[in-house]
Amino acid sequence: LGTSTMDITTDPYALVAISANNVLHGVGVADATGNLTLNYTPFETTDAAQLVMTRSQRRPLIVNLPVLPNVGPYVTATTVVVNDGNNATAEAGETIGLDVTFNNVGVQDATNLTATIGTDSPYFALTQTTASISVVPSNQTVTVSNAFTAVVSAMIPDQTVVPIVITITDGNNAWTSNRSITVNAANVSVQSINYADSNGNGYNEACETVTVTVNLSNTGHMNAAGGSMMIVANNANVTLSQETFIIPAINIGSTIPV
C-alpha cells in the first residue's frame, strides 16, 4: 500500500502487467537485460494483486501478490462467526453474538483498538456495537468472542444477506471491513388447494357443501413454529363453516394439510 513502483527481473523484453479485481494498475516492458521498474497506480486497500509476465515463445507466468502496508499497523476483520449457542447460524427471531477475528497485516503491532459495527438492514438490530482489543501483534490474529450482539427480526425473509461494516481504529488510523451474514428463516406458502364436493361429481354446485383442504409447505431453511391461518370468502353467496385454523409446526421441506 502507498507505493507506485516495483523493480522486476525477468526475461529480456518480457511484457509485465499488474492488476487487482480485473482492474489494470500498470504495464511495462523489460529492457535487454530483463530489468524493469514497473510504474503502477497505487493500491488503496489490502487485497490480492495479480502479476503477469509473458513474451513470445514463453508460457505466461501469473503470480498472486498480497497487497500489504509498508509502514505501521493495518487491521482487518477477517472472519465473523455467529455465536447463537445452537448451530452457529443466524436464524429468524434469534439473539446472536458475533465472534470476530481481527488480523493485523501491518508491520507494527496495533494497540488500544476500538471496533464498531453497523448495518443498514431493517431486520438486524444491533444491541452491542463496540468492542475493545488491547493489542493485535503484527502478522497475527486475535479472536474476540461475542464482540458484537444483535437481534434478528422474526419477519426476516429466508436467505436474506445482511451486510455489516466493521470499522477498527487505534486513534490515529481507521480501517474498514465489509462482511455479511446469511440468515435462515421459515418460508411457509400454499402449495395447493383441494376441493371435495359432497356428491363427488367434481363440480361446486348451488346448496352444496364443499370441503376445502389447503396444503401448506415450508420451503425455507428453518423449521416453522405453529401459528394460525385465516380464510376469507370474497363472495357473498359462499358461507364458511370455519374461518380461523390453528397451524402446527412445519419442519423444513414438509407439507401439511389444513
PDB file of C-alpha atoms in Angstrom:
ATOM      1  CA  LEU A   1       0.000   0.000   0.000  1.00  0.00           C
ATOM      2  CA  GLY A   2       1.139   3.527  -0.768  1.00  0.00           C
ATOM      3  CA  THR A   3       3.859   2.602  -3.270  1.00  0.00           C
ATOM      4  CA  SER A   4       3.743   3.056  -7.033  1.00  0.00           C
ATOM      5  CA  THR A   5       6.905   1.326  -8.346  1.00  0.00           C
ATOM      6  CA  MET A   6       8.288  -2.200  -8.331  1.00  0.00           C
ATOM      7  CA  ASP A   7      11.676  -3.480  -9.505  1.00  0.00           C
ATOM      8  CA  ILE A   8      11.397  -6.705 -11.514  1.00  0.00           C
ATOM      9  CA  THR A   9      13.969  -9.017 -13.094  1.00  0.00           C
ATOM     10  CA  THR A  10      12.637 -11.262 -15.841  1.00  0.00           C
ATOM     11  CA  ASP A  11      13.378 -12.319 -19.424  1.00  0.00           C
ATOM     12  CA  PRO A  12      14.606  -9.631 -21.841  1.00  0.00           C
ATOM     13  CA  TYR A  13      11.725  -7.667 -23.396  1.00  0.00           C
ATOM     14  CA  ALA A  14       9.113  -9.510 -21.348  1.00  0.00           C
ATOM     15  CA  LEU A  15       5.746  -7.814 -21.035  1.00  0.00           C
ATOM     16  CA  VAL A  16       4.718  -7.287 -17.388  1.00  0.00           C
ATOM     17  CA  ALA A  17       1.330  -6.190 -16.036  1.00  0.00           C
ATOM     18  CA  ILE A  18      -0.136  -5.844 -12.554  1.00  0.00           C
ATOM     19  CA  SER A  19      -3.854  -5.793 -11.748  1.00  0.00           C
ATOM     20  CA  ALA A  20      -6.368  -6.403  -8.979  1.00  0.00           C
ATOM     21  CA  ASN A  21     -10.038  -7.352  -9.212  1.00  0.00           C
ATOM     22  CA  ASN A  22      -9.850  -7.166 -13.024  1.00  0.00           C
ATOM     23  CA  VAL A  23      -8.585  -3.572 -12.918  1.00  0.00           C
ATOM     24  CA  LEU A  24      -5.235  -2.904 -14.629  1.00  0.00           C
ATOM     25  CA  HIS A  25      -2.909  -0.864 -12.421  1.00  0.00           C
ATOM     26  CA  GLY A  26       0.242  -0.829 -14.543  1.00  0.00           C
ATOM     27  CA  VAL A  27       2.083  -2.329 -17.521  1.00  0.00           C
ATOM     28  CA  GLY A  28       5.700  -2.263 -18.719  1.00  0.00           C
ATOM     29  CA  VAL A  29       8.325  -3.963 -20.883  1.00  0.00           C
ATOM     30  CA  ALA A  30      11.651  -5.247 -19.544  1.00  0.00           C
ATOM     31  CA  ASP A  31      14.850  -3.983 -21.170  1.00  0.00           C
ATOM     32  CA  ALA A  32      17.508  -6.025 -22.973  1.00  0.00           C
ATOM     33  CA  THR A  33      18.902  -7.243 -19.640  1.00  0.00           C
ATOM     34  CA  GLY A  34      15.480  -8.278 -18.283  1.00  0.00           C
ATOM     35  CA  ASN A  35      15.223  -5.415 -15.778  1.00  0.00           C
ATOM     36  CA  LEU A  36      12.125  -3.314 -15.340  1.00  0.00           C
ATOM     37  CA  THR A  37      10.972  -0.649 -12.940  1.00  0.00           C
ATOM     38  CA  LEU A  38       7.224  -1.114 -13.174  1.00  0.00           C
ATOM     39  CA  ASN A  39       5.187   2.024 -12.528  1.00  0.00           C
ATOM     40  CA  TYR A  40       1.618   1.402 -11.424  1.00  0.00           C
ATOM     41  CA  THR A  41      -1.368   3.103  -9.857  1.00  0.00           C
ATOM     42  CA  PRO A  42      -1.090   2.632  -6.059  1.00  0.00           C
ATOM     43  CA  PHE A  43      -3.448   0.198  -4.377  1.00  0.00           C
ATOM     44  CA  GLU A  44      -5.804   1.737  -1.847  1.00  0.00           C
ATOM     45  CA  THR A  45      -6.889  -1.381   0.042  1.00  0.00           C
ATOM     46  CA  THR A  46      -5.302  -4.662   1.087  1.00  0.00           C
ATOM     47  CA  ASP A  47      -6.139  -7.289  -1.469  1.00  0.00           C
ATOM     48  CA  ALA A  48      -4.523  -9.839  -3.761  1.00  0.00           C
ATOM     49  CA  ALA A  49      -2.889  -8.425  -6.871  1.00  0.00           C
ATOM     50  CA  GLN A  50      -2.019 -10.453  -9.975  1.00  0.00           C
ATOM     51  CA  LEU A  51       1.367 -10.019 -11.624  1.00  0.00           C
ATOM     52  CA  VAL A  52       1.526 -11.385 -15.183  1.00  0.00           C
ATOM     53  CA  MET A  53       4.755 -11.784 -17.166  1.00  0.00           C
ATOM     54  CA  THR A  54       4.919 -13.055 -20.747  1.00  0.00           C
ATOM     55  CA  ARG A  55       6.852 -12.834 -24.003  1.00  0.00           C
ATOM     56  CA  SER A  56       6.975 -14.628 -27.330  1.00  0.00           C
ATOM     57  CA  GLN A  57       7.599 -18.370 -27.142  1.00  0.00           C
ATOM     58  CA  ARG A  58       7.061 -18.347 -23.391  1.00  0.00           C
ATOM     59  CA  ARG A  59       4.156 -19.548 -21.295  1.00  0.00           C
ATOM     60  CA  PRO A  60       2.629 -16.660 -19.269  1.00  0.00           C
ATOM     61  CA  LEU A  61       3.607 -16.590 -15.615  1.00  0.00           C
ATOM     62  CA  ILE A  62       0.838 -15.459 -13.253  1.00  0.00           C
ATOM     63  CA  VAL A  63       1.706 -14.725  -9.625  1.00  0.00           C
ATOM     64  CA  ASN A  64      -0.674 -13.681  -6.850  1.00  0.00           C
ATOM     65  CA  LEU A  65       0.840 -10.948  -4.690  1.00  0.00           C
ATOM     66  CA  PRO A  66      -0.585  -9.835  -1.331  1.00  0.00           C
ATOM     67  CA  VAL A  67      -1.084  -6.087  -1.090  1.00  0.00           C
ATOM     68  CA  LEU A  68       0.205  -5.090   2.344  1.00  0.00           C
ATOM     69  CA  PRO A  69       1.057  -1.802   4.028  1.00  0.00           C
ATOM     70  CA  ASN A  70       4.747  -0.880   4.124  1.00  0.00           C
ATOM     71  CA  VAL A  71       4.525   1.048   7.387  1.00  0.00           C
ATOM     72  CA  GLY A  72       2.575   0.864  10.643  1.00  0.00           C
ATOM     73  CA  PRO A  73      -0.267  -1.500  11.578  1.00  0.00           C
ATOM     74  CA  TYR A  74      -3.178  -2.445   9.337  1.00  0.00           C
ATOM     75  CA  VAL A  75      -6.061  -4.341  10.948  1.00  0.00           C
ATOM     76  CA  THR A  76      -8.964  -6.065   9.209  1.00  0.00           C
ATOM     77  CA  ALA A  77     -11.909  -8.127  10.405  1.00  0.00           C
ATOM     78  CA  THR A  78     -11.221 -11.332   8.517  1.00  0.00           C
ATOM     79  CA  THR A  79     -13.976 -13.641   9.765  1.00  0.00           C
ATOM     80  CA  VAL A  80     -17.318 -13.195  11.513  1.00  0.00           C
ATOM     81  CA  VAL A  81     -18.803 -16.315  13.123  1.00  0.00           C
ATOM     82  CA  VAL A  82     -22.335 -16.466  14.510  1.00  0.00           C
ATOM     83  CA  ASN A  83     -22.488 -17.499  18.159  1.00  0.00           C
ATOM     84  CA  ASP A  84     -26.075 -18.483  18.931  1.00  0.00           C
ATOM     85  CA  GLY A  85     -25.443 -21.383  21.308  1.00  0.00           C
ATOM     86  CA  ASN A  86     -27.077 -23.727  18.830  1.00  0.00           C
ATOM     87  CA  ASN A  87     -25.975 -24.299  15.246  1.00  0.00           C
ATOM     88  CA  ALA A  88     -23.687 -21.312  14.558  1.00  0.00           C
ATOM     89  CA  THR A  89     -26.254 -19.993  12.072  1.00  0.00           C
ATOM     90  CA  ALA A  90     -28.247 -16.782  12.272  1.00  0.00           C
ATOM     91  CA  GLU A  91     -31.967 -17.567  12.272  1.00  0.00           C
ATOM     92  CA  ALA A  92     -35.145 -15.519  12.375  1.00  0.00           C
ATOM     93  CA  GLY A  93     -36.078 -14.368  15.875  1.00  0.00           C
ATOM     94  CA  GLU A  94     -32.706 -15.182  17.437  1.00  0.00           C
ATOM     95  CA  THR A  95     -30.465 -13.090  19.641  1.00  0.00           C
ATOM     96  CA  ILE A  96     -26.924 -13.786  18.477  1.00  0.00           C
ATOM     97  CA  GLY A  97     -23.353 -12.934  19.289  1.00  0.00           C
ATOM     98  CA  LEU A  98     -20.702 -12.355  16.653  1.00  0.00           C
ATOM     99  CA  ASP A  99     -17.221 -13.789  17.172  1.00  0.00           C
ATOM    100  CA  VAL A 100     -14.841 -11.642  15.153  1.00  0.00           C
ATOM    101  CA  THR A 101     -11.256 -12.442  14.167  1.00  0.00           C
ATOM    102  CA  PHE A 102      -9.053  -9.377  13.730  1.00  0.00           C
ATOM    103  CA  ASN A 103      -5.938  -9.699  11.555  1.00  0.00           C
ATOM    104  CA  ASN A 104      -3.031  -7.266  11.614  1.00  0.00           C
ATOM    105  CA  VAL A 105      -1.292  -7.465   8.235  1.00  0.00           C
ATOM    106  CA  GLY A 106       0.847  -4.432   9.024  1.00  0.00           C
ATOM    107  CA  VAL A 107       4.498  -4.276  10.023  1.00  0.00           C
ATOM    108  CA  GLN A 108       3.847  -2.926  13.533  1.00  0.00           C
ATOM    109  CA  ASP A 109       1.699  -4.077  16.450  1.00  0.00           C
ATOM    110  CA  ALA A 110      -1.754  -2.486  16.665  1.00  0.00           C
ATOM    111  CA  THR A 111      -2.677  -1.358  20.178  1.00  0.00           C
ATOM    112  CA  ASN A 112      -5.646   0.158  22.018  1.00  0.00           C
ATOM    113  CA  LEU A 113      -8.111  -0.700  19.284  1.00  0.00           C
ATOM    114  CA  THR A 114     -11.807   0.070  19.189  1.00  0.00           C
ATOM    115  CA  ALA A 115     -14.040  -1.785  16.736  1.00  0.00           C
ATOM    116  CA  THR A 116     -17.568  -0.691  15.855  1.00  0.00           C
ATOM    117  CA  ILE A 117     -20.194  -2.416  13.748  1.00  0.00           C
ATOM    118  CA  GLY A 118     -23.018  -1.062  11.623  1.00  0.00           C
ATOM    119  CA  THR A 119     -25.652  -2.263   9.150  1.00  0.00           C
ATOM    120  CA  ASP A 120     -28.448  -0.767   7.072  1.00  0.00           C
ATOM    121  CA  SER A 121     -30.639  -3.868   7.312  1.00  0.00           C
ATOM    122  CA  PRO A 122     -34.075  -3.228   8.891  1.00  0.00           C
ATOM    123  CA  TYR A 123     -34.149  -6.880  10.031  1.00  0.00           C
ATOM    124  CA  PHE A 124     -30.938  -6.777  12.083  1.00  0.00           C
ATOM    125  CA  ALA A 125     -30.998  -4.790  15.339  1.00  0.00           C
ATOM    126  CA  LEU A 126     -27.502  -4.345  16.766  1.00  0.00           C
ATOM    127  CA  THR A 127     -27.517  -4.292  20.575  1.00  0.00           C
ATOM    128  CA  GLN A 128     -23.791  -4.253  21.301  1.00  0.00           C
ATOM    129  CA  THR A 129     -21.942  -2.200  18.721  1.00  0.00           C
ATOM    130  CA  THR A 130     -18.478  -1.612  20.208  1.00  0.00           C
ATOM    131  CA  ALA A 131     -15.591  -3.914  21.105  1.00  0.00           C
ATOM    132  CA  SER A 132     -12.164  -3.158  22.589  1.00  0.00           C
ATOM    133  CA  ILE A 133      -8.967  -5.002  21.644  1.00  0.00           C
ATOM    134  CA  SER A 134      -5.812  -4.258  23.616  1.00  0.00           C
ATOM    135  CA  VAL A 135      -3.316  -5.481  21.028  1.00  0.00           C
ATOM    136  CA  VAL A 136      -3.116  -7.364  17.732  1.00  0.00           C
ATOM    137  CA  PRO A 137       0.538  -8.174  17.053  1.00  0.00           C
ATOM    138  CA  SER A 138       1.974  -7.708  13.589  1.00  0.00           C
ATOM    139  CA  ASN A 139       1.175 -10.622  11.243  1.00  0.00           C
ATOM    140  CA  GLN A 140      -1.057 -12.258  13.855  1.00  0.00           C
ATOM    141  CA  THR A 141      -4.775 -12.632  14.552  1.00  0.00           C
ATOM    142  CA  VAL A 142      -6.894 -12.124  17.651  1.00  0.00           C
ATOM    143  CA  THR A 143     -10.424 -13.513  18.009  1.00  0.00           C
ATOM    144  CA  VAL A 144     -12.913 -11.715  20.244  1.00  0.00           C
ATOM    145  CA  SER A 145     -15.886 -13.846  21.325  1.00  0.00           C
ATOM    146  CA  ASN A 146     -19.218 -12.017  21.297  1.00  0.00           C
ATOM    147  CA  ALA A 147     -17.530  -8.865  20.089  1.00  0.00           C
ATOM    148  CA  PHE A 148     -20.964  -7.678  18.988  1.00  0.00           C
ATOM    149  CA  THR A 149     -24.543  -8.796  19.593  1.00  0.00           C
ATOM    150  CA  ALA A 150     -27.712  -8.471  17.553  1.00  0.00           C
ATOM    151  CA  VAL A 151     -31.391  -9.404  17.480  1.00  0.00           C
ATOM    152  CA  VAL A 152     -32.644 -10.914  14.225  1.00  0.00           C
ATOM    153  CA  SER A 153     -36.194  -9.966  13.295  1.00  0.00           C
ATOM    154  CA  ALA A 154     -38.720 -12.798  13.288  1.00  0.00           C
ATOM    155  CA  MET A 155     -40.030 -11.352   9.999  1.00  0.00           C
ATOM    156  CA  ILE A 156     -36.770 -11.568   8.052  1.00  0.00           C
ATOM    157  CA  PRO A 157     -37.149 -13.393   4.714  1.00  0.00           C
ATOM    158  CA  ASP A 158     -35.300 -16.654   4.299  1.00  0.00           C
ATOM    159  CA  GLN A 159     -31.700 -16.407   2.990  1.00  0.00           C
ATOM    160  CA  THR A 160     -31.509 -12.653   3.492  1.00  0.00           C
ATOM    161  CA  VAL A 161     -27.897 -11.486   3.267  1.00  0.00           C
ATOM    162  CA  VAL A 162     -27.314  -8.858   5.956  1.00  0.00           C
ATOM    163  CA  PRO A 163     -24.426  -6.508   5.107  1.00  0.00           C
ATOM    164  CA  ILE A 164     -22.275  -5.375   8.021  1.00  0.00           C
ATOM    165  CA  VAL A 165     -19.481  -2.831   8.184  1.00  0.00           C
ATOM    166  CA  ILE A 166     -16.799  -3.155  10.857  1.00  0.00           C
ATOM    167  CA  THR A 167     -14.593  -0.146  11.481  1.00  0.00           C
ATOM    168  CA  ILE A 168     -11.408  -0.518  13.526  1.00  0.00           C
ATOM    169  CA  THR A 169      -9.389   2.398  14.847  1.00  0.00           C
ATOM    170  CA  ASP A 170      -6.330   2.908  17.034  1.00  0.00           C
ATOM    171  CA  GLY A 171      -6.996   6.611  17.430  1.00  0.00           C
ATOM    172  CA  ASN A 172      -4.733   7.543  14.527  1.00  0.00           C
ATOM    173  CA  ASN A 173      -5.748   5.134  11.781  1.00  0.00           C
ATOM    174  CA  ALA A 174      -9.125   3.708  10.777  1.00  0.00           C
ATOM    175  CA  TRP A 175      -9.691   0.550   8.765  1.00  0.00           C
ATOM    176  CA  THR A 176     -12.992  -0.690   7.355  1.00  0.00           C
ATOM    177  CA  SER A 177     -14.005  -4.275   6.608  1.00  0.00           C
ATOM    178  CA  ASN A 178     -17.211  -5.193   4.750  1.00  0.00           C
ATOM    179  CA  ARG A 179     -18.714  -8.539   5.700  1.00  0.00           C
ATOM    180  CA  SER A 180     -22.135 -10.203   5.518  1.00  0.00           C
ATOM    181  CA  ILE A 181     -24.285 -12.731   7.367  1.00  0.00           C
ATOM    182  CA  THR A 182     -26.844 -15.011   5.709  1.00  0.00           C
ATOM    183  CA  VAL A 183     -29.965 -15.594   7.800  1.00  0.00           C
ATOM    184  CA  ASN A 184     -32.150 -18.699   7.767  1.00  0.00           C
ATOM    185  CA  ALA A 185     -35.901 -18.439   8.182  1.00  0.00           C
ATOM    186  CA  ALA A 186     -39.019 -20.453   7.526  1.00  0.00           C
ATOM    187  CA  ASN A 187     -40.878 -19.878   4.270  1.00  0.00           C
ATOM    188  CA  VAL A 188     -44.436 -21.159   4.521  1.00  0.00           C
ATOM    189  CA  SER A 189     -46.656 -20.908   1.469  1.00  0.00           C
ATOM    190  CA  VAL A 190     -49.737 -22.505  -0.041  1.00  0.00           C
ATOM    191  CA  GLN A 191     -48.604 -25.415  -2.193  1.00  0.00           C
ATOM    192  CA  SER A 192     -52.055 -26.403  -3.440  1.00  0.00           C
ATOM    193  CA  ILE A 193     -55.765 -26.268  -2.637  1.00  0.00           C
ATOM    194  CA  ASN A 194     -58.036 -29.289  -2.995  1.00  0.00           C
ATOM    195  CA  TYR A 195     -61.852 -29.160  -3.270  1.00  0.00           C
ATOM    196  CA  ALA A 196     -64.136 -32.121  -2.473  1.00  0.00           C
ATOM    197  CA  ASP A 197     -67.832 -31.623  -3.266  1.00  0.00           C
ATOM    198  CA  SER A 198     -70.495 -33.577  -1.370  1.00  0.00           C
ATOM    199  CA  ASN A 199     -71.869 -35.539  -4.335  1.00  0.00           C
ATOM    200  CA  GLY A 200     -68.458 -36.287  -5.805  1.00  0.00           C
ATOM    201  CA  ASN A 201     -69.106 -35.093  -9.346  1.00  0.00           C
ATOM    202  CA  GLY A 202     -66.219 -32.618  -9.264  1.00  0.00           C
ATOM    203  CA  TYR A 203     -68.400 -29.500  -9.567  1.00  0.00           C
ATOM    204  CA  ASN A 204     -69.179 -26.904  -6.930  1.00  0.00           C
ATOM    205  CA  GLU A 205     -72.921 -26.519  -7.151  1.00  0.00           C
ATOM    206  CA  ALA A 206     -75.603 -24.400  -5.512  1.00  0.00           C
ATOM    207  CA  CYS A 207     -76.555 -25.506  -1.970  1.00  0.00           C
ATOM    208  CA  GLU A 208     -73.676 -27.963  -1.925  1.00  0.00           C
ATOM    209  CA  THR A 209     -71.172 -28.387   0.893  1.00  0.00           C
ATOM    210  CA  VAL A 210     -67.612 -28.353  -0.340  1.00  0.00           C
ATOM    211  CA  THR A 211     -64.640 -29.420   1.785  1.00  0.00           C
ATOM    212  CA  VAL A 212     -61.576 -27.259   1.154  1.00  0.00           C
ATOM    213  CA  THR A 213     -58.106 -28.568   2.019  1.00  0.00           C
ATOM    214  CA  VAL A 214     -55.194 -26.136   1.963  1.00  0.00           C
ATOM    215  CA  ASN A 215     -51.761 -27.752   1.703  1.00  0.00           C
ATOM    216  CA  LEU A 216     -49.039 -25.648   3.338  1.00  0.00           C
ATOM    217  CA  SER A 217     -45.328 -26.203   2.585  1.00  0.00           C
ATOM    218  CA  ASN A 218     -42.215 -24.949   4.328  1.00  0.00           C
ATOM    219  CA  THR A 219     -39.566 -24.375   1.669  1.00  0.00           C
ATOM    220  CA  GLY A 220     -37.322 -22.333   3.950  1.00  0.00           C
ATOM    221  CA  HIS A 221     -34.131 -23.212   5.822  1.00  0.00           C
ATOM    222  CA  MET A 222     -35.659 -23.203   9.317  1.00  0.00           C
ATOM    223  CA  ASN A 223     -38.487 -25.121  10.960  1.00  0.00           C
ATOM    224  CA  ALA A 224     -41.680 -23.066  11.129  1.00  0.00           C
ATOM    225  CA  ALA A 225     -43.292 -22.628  14.537  1.00  0.00           C
ATOM    226  CA  GLY A 226     -47.014 -23.168  14.911  1.00  0.00           C
ATOM    227  CA  GLY A 227     -49.392 -20.330  14.126  1.00  0.00           C
ATOM    228  CA  SER A 228     -52.788 -19.612  12.671  1.00  0.00           C
ATOM    229  CA  MET A 229     -54.405 -19.248   9.260  1.00  0.00           C
ATOM    230  CA  MET A 230     -57.494 -17.314   8.226  1.00  0.00           C
ATOM    231  CA  ILE A 231     -59.599 -17.990   5.153  1.00  0.00           C
ATOM    232  CA  VAL A 232     -61.872 -15.285   3.744  1.00  0.00           C
ATOM    233  CA  ALA A 233     -64.639 -15.835   1.180  1.00  0.00           C
ATOM    234  CA  ASN A 234     -64.777 -12.999  -1.325  1.00  0.00           C
ATOM    235  CA  ASN A 235     -68.278 -13.933  -2.489  1.00  0.00           C
ATOM    236  CA  ALA A 236     -71.496 -13.131  -0.642  1.00  0.00           C
ATOM    237  CA  ASN A 237     -73.030 -16.437  -1.847  1.00  0.00           C
ATOM    238  CA  VAL A 238     -70.411 -18.541  -0.040  1.00  0.00           C
ATOM    239  CA  THR A 239     -70.619 -19.273   3.676  1.00  0.00           C
ATOM    240  CA  LEU A 240     -67.615 -20.641   5.511  1.00  0.00           C
ATOM    241  CA  SER A 241     -68.183 -23.029   8.392  1.00  0.00           C
ATOM    242  CA  GLN A 242     -64.806 -22.059   9.861  1.00  0.00           C
ATOM    243  CA  GLU A 243     -62.543 -19.125   9.089  1.00  0.00           C
ATOM    244  CA  THR A 244     -59.618 -19.458  11.527  1.00  0.00           C
ATOM    245  CA  PHE A 245     -57.391 -22.510  11.865  1.00  0.00           C
ATOM    246  CA  ILE A 246     -54.557 -23.418  14.221  1.00  0.00           C
ATOM    247  CA  ILE A 247     -51.429 -24.432  12.303  1.00  0.00           C
ATOM    248  CA  PRO A 248     -48.950 -26.873  13.865  1.00  0.00           C
ATOM    249  CA  ALA A 249     -45.180 -26.574  13.432  1.00  0.00           C
ATOM    250  CA  ILE A 250     -43.950 -27.357   9.917  1.00  0.00           C
ATOM    251  CA  ASN A 251     -40.485 -28.796   9.529  1.00  0.00           C
ATOM    252  CA  ILE A 252     -38.116 -27.866   6.719  1.00  0.00           C
ATOM    253  CA  GLY A 253     -39.255 -29.473   3.461  1.00  0.00           C
ATOM    254  CA  SER A 254     -42.565 -30.687   4.923  1.00  0.00           C
ATOM    255  CA  THR A 255     -46.136 -30.195   3.713  1.00  0.00           C
ATOM    256  CA  ILE A 256     -49.228 -30.379   5.907  1.00  0.00           C
ATOM    257  CA  PRO A 257     -52.946 -30.307   5.019  1.00  0.00           C
ATOM    258  CA  VAL A 258     -55.287 -27.890   6.800  1.00  0.00           C
TER     259      VAL A 258
END
